Tab-separated table of C-alpha atoms in Angstrom:
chain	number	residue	atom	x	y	z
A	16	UNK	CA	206.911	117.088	123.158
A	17	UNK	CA	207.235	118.046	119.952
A	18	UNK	CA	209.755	121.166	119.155
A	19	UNK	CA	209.159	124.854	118.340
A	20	UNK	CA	209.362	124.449	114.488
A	21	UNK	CA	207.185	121.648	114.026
A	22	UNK	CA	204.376	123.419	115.928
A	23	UNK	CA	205.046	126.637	114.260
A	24	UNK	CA	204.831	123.943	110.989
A	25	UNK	CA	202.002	122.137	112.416
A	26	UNK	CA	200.177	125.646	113.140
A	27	UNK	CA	200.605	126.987	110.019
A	28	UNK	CA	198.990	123.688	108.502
A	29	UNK	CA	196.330	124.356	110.806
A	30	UNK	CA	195.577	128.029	109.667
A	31	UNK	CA	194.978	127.256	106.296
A	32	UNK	CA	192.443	124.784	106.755
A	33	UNK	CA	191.115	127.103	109.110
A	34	UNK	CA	190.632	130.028	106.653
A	35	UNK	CA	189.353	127.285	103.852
A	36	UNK	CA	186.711	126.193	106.299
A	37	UNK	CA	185.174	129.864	107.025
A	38	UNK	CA	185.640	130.650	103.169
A	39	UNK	CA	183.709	127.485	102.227
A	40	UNK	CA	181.133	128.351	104.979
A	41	UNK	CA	180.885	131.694	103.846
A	42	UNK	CA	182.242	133.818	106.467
A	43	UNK	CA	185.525	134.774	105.027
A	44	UNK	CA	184.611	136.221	101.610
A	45	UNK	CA	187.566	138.374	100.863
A	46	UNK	CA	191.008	137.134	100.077
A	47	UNK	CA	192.748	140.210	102.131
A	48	UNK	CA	190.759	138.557	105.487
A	49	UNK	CA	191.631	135.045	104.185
A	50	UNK	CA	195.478	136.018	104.364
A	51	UNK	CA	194.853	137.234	107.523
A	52	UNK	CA	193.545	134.001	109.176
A	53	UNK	CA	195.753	132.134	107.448
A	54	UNK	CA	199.215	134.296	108.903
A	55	UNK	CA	197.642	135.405	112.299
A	56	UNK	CA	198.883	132.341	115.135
A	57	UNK	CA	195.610	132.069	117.279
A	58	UNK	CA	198.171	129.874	119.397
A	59	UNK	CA	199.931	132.858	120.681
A	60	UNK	CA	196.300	134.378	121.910
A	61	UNK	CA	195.239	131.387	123.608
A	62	UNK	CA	198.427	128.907	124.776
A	63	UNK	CA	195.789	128.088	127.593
A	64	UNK	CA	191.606	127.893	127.966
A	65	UNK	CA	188.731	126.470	129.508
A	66	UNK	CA	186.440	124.401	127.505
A	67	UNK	CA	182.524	123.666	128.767
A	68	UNK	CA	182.333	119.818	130.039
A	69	UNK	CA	179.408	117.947	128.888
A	70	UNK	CA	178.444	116.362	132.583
A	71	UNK	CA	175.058	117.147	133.584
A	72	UNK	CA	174.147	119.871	136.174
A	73	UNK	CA	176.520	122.405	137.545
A	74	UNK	CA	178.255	123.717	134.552
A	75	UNK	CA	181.956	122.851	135.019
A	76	UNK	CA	184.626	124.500	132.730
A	77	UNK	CA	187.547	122.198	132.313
A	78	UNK	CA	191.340	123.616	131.758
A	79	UNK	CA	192.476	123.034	128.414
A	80	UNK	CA	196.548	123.323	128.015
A	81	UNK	CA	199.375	121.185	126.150
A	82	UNK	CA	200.035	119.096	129.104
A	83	UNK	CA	196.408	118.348	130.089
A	84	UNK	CA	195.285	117.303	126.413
A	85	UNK	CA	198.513	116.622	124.685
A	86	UNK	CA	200.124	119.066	122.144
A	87	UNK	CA	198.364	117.677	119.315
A	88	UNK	CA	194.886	118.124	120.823
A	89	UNK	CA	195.234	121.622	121.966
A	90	UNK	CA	196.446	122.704	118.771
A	91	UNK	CA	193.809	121.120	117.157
A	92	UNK	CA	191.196	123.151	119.515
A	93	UNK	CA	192.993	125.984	119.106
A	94	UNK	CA	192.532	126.282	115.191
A	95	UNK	CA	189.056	124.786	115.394
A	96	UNK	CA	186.396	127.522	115.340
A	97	UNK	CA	185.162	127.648	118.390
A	98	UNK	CA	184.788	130.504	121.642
A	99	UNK	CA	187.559	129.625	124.487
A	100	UNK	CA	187.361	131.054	127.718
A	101	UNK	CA	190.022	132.701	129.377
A	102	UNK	CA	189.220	134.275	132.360
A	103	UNK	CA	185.972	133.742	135.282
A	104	UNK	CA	184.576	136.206	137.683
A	105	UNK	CA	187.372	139.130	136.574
A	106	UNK	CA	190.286	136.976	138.495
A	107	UNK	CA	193.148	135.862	137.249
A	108	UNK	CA	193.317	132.064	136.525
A	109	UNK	CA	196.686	130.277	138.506
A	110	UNK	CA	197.793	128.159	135.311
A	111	UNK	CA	200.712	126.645	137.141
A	112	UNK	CA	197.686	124.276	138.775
A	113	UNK	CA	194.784	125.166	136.600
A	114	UNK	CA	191.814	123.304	138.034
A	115	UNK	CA	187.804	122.958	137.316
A	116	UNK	CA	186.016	125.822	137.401
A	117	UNK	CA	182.039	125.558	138.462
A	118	UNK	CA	179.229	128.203	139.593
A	119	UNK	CA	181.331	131.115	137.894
A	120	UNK	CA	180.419	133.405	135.054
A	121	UNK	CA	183.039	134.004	132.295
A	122	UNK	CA	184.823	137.115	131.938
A	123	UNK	CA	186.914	137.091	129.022
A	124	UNK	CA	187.212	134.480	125.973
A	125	UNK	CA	189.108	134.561	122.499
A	126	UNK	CA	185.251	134.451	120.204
A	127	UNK	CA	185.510	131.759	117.717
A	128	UNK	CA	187.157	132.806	114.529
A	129	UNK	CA	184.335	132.389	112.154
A	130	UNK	CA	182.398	135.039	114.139
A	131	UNK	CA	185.582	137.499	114.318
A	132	UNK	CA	185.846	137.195	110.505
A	133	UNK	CA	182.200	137.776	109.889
A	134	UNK	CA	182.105	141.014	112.163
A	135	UNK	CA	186.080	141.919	110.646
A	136	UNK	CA	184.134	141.597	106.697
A	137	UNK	CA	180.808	143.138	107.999
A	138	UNK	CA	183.125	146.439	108.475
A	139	UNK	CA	183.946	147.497	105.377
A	140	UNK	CA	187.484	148.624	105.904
A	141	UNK	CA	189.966	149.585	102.981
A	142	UNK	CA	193.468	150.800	103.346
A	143	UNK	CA	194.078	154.236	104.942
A	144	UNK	CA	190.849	153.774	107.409
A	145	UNK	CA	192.100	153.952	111.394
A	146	UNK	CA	189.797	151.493	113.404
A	147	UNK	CA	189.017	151.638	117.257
A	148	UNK	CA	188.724	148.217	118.776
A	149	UNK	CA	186.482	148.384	121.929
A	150	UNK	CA	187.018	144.970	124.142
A	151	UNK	CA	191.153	144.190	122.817
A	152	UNK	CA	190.467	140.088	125.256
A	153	UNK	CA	193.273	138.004	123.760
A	154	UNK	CA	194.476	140.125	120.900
A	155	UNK	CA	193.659	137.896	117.903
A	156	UNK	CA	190.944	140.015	116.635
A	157	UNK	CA	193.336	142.886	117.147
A	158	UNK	CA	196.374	141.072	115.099
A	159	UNK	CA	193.529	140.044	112.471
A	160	UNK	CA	192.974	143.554	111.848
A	161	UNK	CA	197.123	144.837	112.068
A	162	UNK	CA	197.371	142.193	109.609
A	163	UNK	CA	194.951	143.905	107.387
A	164	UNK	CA	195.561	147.594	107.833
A	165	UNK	CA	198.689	147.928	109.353
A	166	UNK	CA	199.729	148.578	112.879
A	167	UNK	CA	199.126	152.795	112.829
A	168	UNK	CA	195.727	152.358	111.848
A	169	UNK	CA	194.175	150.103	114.879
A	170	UNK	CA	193.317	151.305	118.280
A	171	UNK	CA	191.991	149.170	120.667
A	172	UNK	CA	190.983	149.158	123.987
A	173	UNK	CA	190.243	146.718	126.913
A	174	UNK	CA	189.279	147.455	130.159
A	175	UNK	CA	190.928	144.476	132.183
A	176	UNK	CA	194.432	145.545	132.807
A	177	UNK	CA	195.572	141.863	132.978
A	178	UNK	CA	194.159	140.454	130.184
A	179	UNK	CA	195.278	144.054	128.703
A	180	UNK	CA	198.848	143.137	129.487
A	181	UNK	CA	198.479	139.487	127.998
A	182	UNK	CA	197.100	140.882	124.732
A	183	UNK	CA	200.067	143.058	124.535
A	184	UNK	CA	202.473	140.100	124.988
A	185	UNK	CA	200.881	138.091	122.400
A	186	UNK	CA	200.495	140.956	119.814
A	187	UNK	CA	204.373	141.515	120.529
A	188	UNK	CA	205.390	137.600	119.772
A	189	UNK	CA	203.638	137.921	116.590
A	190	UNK	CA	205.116	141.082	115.337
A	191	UNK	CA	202.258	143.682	115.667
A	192	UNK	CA	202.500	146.778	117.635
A	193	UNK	CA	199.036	149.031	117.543
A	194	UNK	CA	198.026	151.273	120.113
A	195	UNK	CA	196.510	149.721	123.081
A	196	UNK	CA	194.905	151.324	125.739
A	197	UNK	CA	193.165	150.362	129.298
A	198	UNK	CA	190.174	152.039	130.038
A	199	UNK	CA	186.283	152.169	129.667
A	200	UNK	CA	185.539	151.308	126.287
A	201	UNK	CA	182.271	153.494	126.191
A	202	UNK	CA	184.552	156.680	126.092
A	203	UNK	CA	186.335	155.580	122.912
A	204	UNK	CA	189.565	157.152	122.520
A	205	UNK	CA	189.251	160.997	121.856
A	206	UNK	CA	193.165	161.481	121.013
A	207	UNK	CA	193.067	158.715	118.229
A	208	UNK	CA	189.995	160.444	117.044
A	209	UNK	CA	188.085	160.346	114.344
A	210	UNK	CA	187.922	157.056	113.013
A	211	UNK	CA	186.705	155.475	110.220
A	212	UNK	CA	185.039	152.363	112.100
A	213	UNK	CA	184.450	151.163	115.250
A	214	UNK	CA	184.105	147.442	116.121
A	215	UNK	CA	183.139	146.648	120.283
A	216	UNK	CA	183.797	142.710	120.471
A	217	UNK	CA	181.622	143.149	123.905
A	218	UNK	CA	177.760	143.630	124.533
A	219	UNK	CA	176.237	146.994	125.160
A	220	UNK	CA	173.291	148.304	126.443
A	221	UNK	CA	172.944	151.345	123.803
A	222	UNK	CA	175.663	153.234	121.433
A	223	UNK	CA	177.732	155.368	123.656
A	224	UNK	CA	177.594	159.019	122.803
A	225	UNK	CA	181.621	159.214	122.393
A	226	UNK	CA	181.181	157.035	119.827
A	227	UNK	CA	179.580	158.883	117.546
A	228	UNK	CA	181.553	162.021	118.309
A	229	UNK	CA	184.295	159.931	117.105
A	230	UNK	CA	183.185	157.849	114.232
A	231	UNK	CA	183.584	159.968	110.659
A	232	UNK	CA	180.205	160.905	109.097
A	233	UNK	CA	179.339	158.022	107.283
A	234	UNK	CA	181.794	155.524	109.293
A	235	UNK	CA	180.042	152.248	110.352
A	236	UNK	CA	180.194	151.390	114.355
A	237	UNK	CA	179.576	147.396	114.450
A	238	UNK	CA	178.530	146.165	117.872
A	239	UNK	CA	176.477	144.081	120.197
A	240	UNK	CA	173.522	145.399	121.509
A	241	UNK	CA	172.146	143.541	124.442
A	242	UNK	CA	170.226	143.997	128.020
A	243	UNK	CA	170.209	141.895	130.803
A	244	UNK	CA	168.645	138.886	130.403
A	245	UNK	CA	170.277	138.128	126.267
A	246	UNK	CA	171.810	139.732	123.966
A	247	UNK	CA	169.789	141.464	121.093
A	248	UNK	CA	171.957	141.630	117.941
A	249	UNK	CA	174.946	142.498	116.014
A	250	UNK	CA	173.669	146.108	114.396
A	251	UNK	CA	175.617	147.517	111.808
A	252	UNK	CA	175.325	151.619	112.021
A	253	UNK	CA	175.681	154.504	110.139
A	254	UNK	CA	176.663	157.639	111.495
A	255	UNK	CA	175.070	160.479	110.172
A	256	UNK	CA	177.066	163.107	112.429
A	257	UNK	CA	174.761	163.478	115.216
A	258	UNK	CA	173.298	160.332	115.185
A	259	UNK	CA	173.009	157.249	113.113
A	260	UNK	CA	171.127	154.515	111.462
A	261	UNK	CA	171.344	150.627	110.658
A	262	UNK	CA	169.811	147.414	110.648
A	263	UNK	CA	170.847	144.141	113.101
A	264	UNK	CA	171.612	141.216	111.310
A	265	UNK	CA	170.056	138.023	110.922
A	266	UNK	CA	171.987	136.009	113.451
A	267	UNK	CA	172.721	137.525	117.021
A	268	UNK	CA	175.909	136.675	118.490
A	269	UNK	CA	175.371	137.028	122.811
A	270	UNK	CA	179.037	138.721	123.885
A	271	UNK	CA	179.595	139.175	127.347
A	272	UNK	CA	177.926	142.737	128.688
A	273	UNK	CA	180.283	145.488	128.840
A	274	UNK	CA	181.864	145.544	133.019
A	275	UNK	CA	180.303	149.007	133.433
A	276	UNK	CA	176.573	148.078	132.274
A	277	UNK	CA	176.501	144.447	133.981
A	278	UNK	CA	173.531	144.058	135.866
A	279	UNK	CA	173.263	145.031	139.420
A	280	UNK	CA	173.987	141.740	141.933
A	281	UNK	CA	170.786	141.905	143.937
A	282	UNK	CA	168.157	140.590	141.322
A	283	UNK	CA	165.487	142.592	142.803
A	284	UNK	CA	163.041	142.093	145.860
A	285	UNK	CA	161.265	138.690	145.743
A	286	UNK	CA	157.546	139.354	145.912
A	287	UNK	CA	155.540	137.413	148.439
A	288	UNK	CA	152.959	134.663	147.740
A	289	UNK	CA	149.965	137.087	148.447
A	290	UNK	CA	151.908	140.274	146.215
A	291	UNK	CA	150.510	141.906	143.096
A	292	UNK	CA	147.405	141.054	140.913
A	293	UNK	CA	146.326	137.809	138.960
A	294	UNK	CA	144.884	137.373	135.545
A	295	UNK	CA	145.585	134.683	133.204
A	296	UNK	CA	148.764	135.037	130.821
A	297	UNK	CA	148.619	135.344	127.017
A	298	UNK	CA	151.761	133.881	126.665
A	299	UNK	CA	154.022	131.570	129.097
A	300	UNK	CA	157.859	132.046	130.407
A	301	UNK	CA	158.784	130.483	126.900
A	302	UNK	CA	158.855	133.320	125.315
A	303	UNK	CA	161.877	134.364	127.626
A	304	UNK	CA	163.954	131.558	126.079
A	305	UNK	CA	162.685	130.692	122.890
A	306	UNK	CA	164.765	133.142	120.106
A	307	UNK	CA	162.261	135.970	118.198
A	308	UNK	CA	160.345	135.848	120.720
A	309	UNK	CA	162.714	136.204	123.524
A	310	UNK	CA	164.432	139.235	121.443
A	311	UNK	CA	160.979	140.950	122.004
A	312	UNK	CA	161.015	140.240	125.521
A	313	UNK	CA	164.300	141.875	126.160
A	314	UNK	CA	163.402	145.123	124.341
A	315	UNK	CA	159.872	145.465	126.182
A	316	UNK	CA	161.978	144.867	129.614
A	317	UNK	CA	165.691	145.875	129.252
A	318	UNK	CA	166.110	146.304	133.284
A	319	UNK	CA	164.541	142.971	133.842
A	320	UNK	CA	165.908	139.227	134.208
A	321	UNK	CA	164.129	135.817	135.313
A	322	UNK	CA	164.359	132.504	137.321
A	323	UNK	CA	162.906	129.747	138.183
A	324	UNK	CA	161.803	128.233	141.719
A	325	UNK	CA	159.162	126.055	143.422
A	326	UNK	CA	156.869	127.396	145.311
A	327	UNK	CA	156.263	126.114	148.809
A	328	UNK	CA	157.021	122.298	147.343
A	329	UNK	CA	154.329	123.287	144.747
A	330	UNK	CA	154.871	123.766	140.886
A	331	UNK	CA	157.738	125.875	139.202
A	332	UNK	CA	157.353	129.152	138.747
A	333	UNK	CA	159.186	132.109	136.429
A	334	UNK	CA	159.753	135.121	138.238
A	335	UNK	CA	160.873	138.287	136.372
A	336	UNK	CA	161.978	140.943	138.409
A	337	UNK	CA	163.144	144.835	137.529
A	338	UNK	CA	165.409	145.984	140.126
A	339	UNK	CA	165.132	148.973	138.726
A	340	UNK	CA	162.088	150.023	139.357
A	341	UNK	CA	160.761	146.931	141.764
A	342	UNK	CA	158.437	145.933	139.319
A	343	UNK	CA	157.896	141.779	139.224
A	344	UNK	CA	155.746	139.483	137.340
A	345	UNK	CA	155.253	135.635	138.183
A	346	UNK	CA	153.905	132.917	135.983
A	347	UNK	CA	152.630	130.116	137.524
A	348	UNK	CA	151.131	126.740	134.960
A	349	UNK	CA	147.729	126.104	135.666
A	350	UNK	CA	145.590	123.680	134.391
A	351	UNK	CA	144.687	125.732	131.344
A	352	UNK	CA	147.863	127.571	130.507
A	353	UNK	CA	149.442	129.920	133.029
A	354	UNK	CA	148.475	132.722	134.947
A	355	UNK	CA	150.568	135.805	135.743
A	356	UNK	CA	150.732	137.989	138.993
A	357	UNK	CA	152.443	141.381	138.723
A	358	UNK	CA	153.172	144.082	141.067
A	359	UNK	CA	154.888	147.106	140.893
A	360	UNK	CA	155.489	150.164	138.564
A	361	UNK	CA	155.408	149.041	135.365
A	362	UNK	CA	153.013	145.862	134.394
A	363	UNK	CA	156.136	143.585	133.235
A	364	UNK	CA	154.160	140.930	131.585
A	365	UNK	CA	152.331	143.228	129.471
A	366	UNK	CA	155.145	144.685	128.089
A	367	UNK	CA	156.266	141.189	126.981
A	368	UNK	CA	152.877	140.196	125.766
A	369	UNK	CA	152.303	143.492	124.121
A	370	UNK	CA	156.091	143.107	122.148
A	371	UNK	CA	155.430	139.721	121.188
A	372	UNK	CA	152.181	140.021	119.801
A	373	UNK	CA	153.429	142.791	117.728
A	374	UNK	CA	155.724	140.592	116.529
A	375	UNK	CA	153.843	138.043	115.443
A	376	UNK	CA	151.391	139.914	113.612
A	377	UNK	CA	154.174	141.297	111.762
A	378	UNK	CA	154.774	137.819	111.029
A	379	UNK	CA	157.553	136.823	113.634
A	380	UNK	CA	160.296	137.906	111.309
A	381	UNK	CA	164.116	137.112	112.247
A	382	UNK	CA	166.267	139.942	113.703
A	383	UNK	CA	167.176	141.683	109.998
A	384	UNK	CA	163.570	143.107	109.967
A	385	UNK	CA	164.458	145.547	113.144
A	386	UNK	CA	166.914	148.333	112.510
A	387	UNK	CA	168.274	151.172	115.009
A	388	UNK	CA	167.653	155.003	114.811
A	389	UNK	CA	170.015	157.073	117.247
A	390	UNK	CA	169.284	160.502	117.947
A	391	UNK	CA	170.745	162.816	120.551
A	392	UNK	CA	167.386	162.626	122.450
A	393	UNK	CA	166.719	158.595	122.328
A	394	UNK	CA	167.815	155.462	120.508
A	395	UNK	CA	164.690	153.125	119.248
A	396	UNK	CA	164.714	149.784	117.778
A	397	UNK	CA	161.741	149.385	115.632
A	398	UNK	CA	160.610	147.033	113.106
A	399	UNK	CA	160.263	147.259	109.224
A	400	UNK	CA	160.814	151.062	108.771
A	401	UNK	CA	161.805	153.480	111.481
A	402	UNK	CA	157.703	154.745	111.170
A	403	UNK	CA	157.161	150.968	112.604
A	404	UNK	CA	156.299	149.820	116.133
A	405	UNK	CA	159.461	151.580	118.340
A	406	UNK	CA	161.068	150.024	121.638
A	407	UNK	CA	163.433	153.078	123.146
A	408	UNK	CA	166.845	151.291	124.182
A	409	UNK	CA	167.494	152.104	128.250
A	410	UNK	CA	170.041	155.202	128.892
């Protein structure tokens, strides 16, 4: 094994091609980040991860550490840009014996570093600005942005007291020292307040209303806004003092849903064959999957999420259910398309069909066409202008 100063050496090595890579890609576009990616030592963050393994069916995470890849290897995942995952199901991995991990959800990752960058530019920050972190994981976005501003001026919180304490190990071996809190992130941090910008590295359902007591007039909040079945967007906002405007950018990152807004376990009730009313279906369950039209889906039915199952050894059908408010649709293929049976409150499909046609008659744009408008009263998506078709965000 090699020794302490040749993988500080071969880290360092590592780091600069690193932050050459994102700069040539795009992502890093000012030299102040570029220094920071090149000093901060993602190695501290993540000394151990899972990795996704390519065989087919169950997906099986596979333990990724200096003595199951070699030194070399690790490393070179370490500093490649990539998401890691670090924690499944909210429990604590045993790393003495780390095994295979299969049929459990992720909890907590260090996000690949060309993403952190892009979010850490998309923010605007200059000296003298104090920054609340919501979602601290690892702690390498959180040295990024010491690095940048100085230790006084970040805040960050996670909600995980474990991964809470890890952060604060790492952030300790590499010589930064901001304030870290445990807590619910969708409270912000009233002491610290105001701030200048707010960055959540998680997904949210809407923009809590602590935030924008907190955020400065004119301060940017840069999060995630997602529902249950996908994420939406990254949405860069501007608060106006009560409220706040912005736009979501072109690509949509999915984080993992804030703990307190994860969807309820029990999917919903599973309608019976003979349940609800049949007509055929404008559009099929590909629209749940396939990416501007699937962001359409999600803000006609933010309660909702889908699966698939044969029926009675028959074909495959998509069920969507609302456990919300017990609403379901099922698509079924036919010979001519598909045909949809709903039941319930609210006329799921419709919603969908009704969002995505809009959509495509606006020409199917990519997420930058939709911005955000955040009142006390409601927060709407809408598309084009904020006089444009309007899809309220769930409370």
């Amino acid at each position: 094994m090699a020794s302490e100063p040749d993988i500080e050496k071969a880290a360092a090595d590592l780091r600069r091609r690193l932050a050459h890579r994102l700069e040539k890609d795009g992502r890093l576009r000012s030299p102040e980040w570029r220094a920071a990616v090149a000093a901060v030592p993602r190695h501290l963050f993540v000394p151990r991860f899972y990795r996704e393994g390519d065989a087919p069916g169950v997906t099986t995470w596979e333990p990724v550490t200096p003595d199951t890849v070699g030194q070399e290897e690790w490393l070179r995942l370490v500093y490649s840009d990539e998401t890691w995952m670090t924690q499944f199901d909210g429990r604590d991995i045993d790393w003495g014996d780390p095994k295979p991990i299969s049929n459990a959800a992720p909890t907590s990752s260090s996000t690949s570093p060309g993403l952190v960058v892009r979010m850490l530019e998309d923010l605007d920050v200059c000296e003298d600005m104090h920054v609340l972190e919501i979602g601290t994981g690892t702690g390498y976005s959180t040295a990024l942005l010491c690095h940048r501003l100085g230790n006084e001026s970040v805040t960050s919180i996670e909600t995980d007291e474990n991964v809470a304490r890890r952060a604060r190990e790492a952030l300790t071996m590499s010589g930064f020292t901001p304030q870290l809190l445990v807590g619910d992130g969708r409270a912000g941090h009233l002491d610290g307040a105001p701030y200048d910008r707010l960055i959540a590295t998680c997904g949210f359902r809407n923009i809590p209303s602590a935030w924008l007591e907190q955020v400065v007039p004119g301060g940017i909040i840069l999060t995630t806004l997602r529902g249950w079945m996908r994420s939406l967007g990254l949405v860069k906002l501007i608060v106006t003092g009560d409220g706040g405007n912005g736009w979501f950018s072109e690509d949509h990152p999915s984080f993992m849903i804030a703990r307190q807004q994860g969807a309820p376990e029990s999917l919903g009730l599973v309608p019976g064959p003979d349940d609800g009313t049949k007509r055929k279906a404008i559009y099929g369950p590909d629209v749940l999957t396939s990416a501007g039209a699937a962001f359409m889906a999600q803000l006609a039915v933010p309660d909702a999420r889908f699966f698939t199952l044969p029926v009675d050894g028959g074909p495959v059908c998509t069920y969507v259910l609302d456990s919300v408010s017990d609403s379901f649709a099922v698509l079924a293929p036919t010979a001519s398309g598909w045909q949809v049976r709903q039941g319930g409150p609210r006329r799921l499909w419709e919603a969908v069909e009704s969002a995505v046609a809009t959509w495509e008659k606006y020409g199917s744009p990519n997420t930058a066409a939709f911005g955000l408008s955040v009142t006390r009263s409601e927060q709407v998506v809408w598309l084009g202008n904020p006089n444009g078709p309007r899809w309220p965000l769930p409370s």
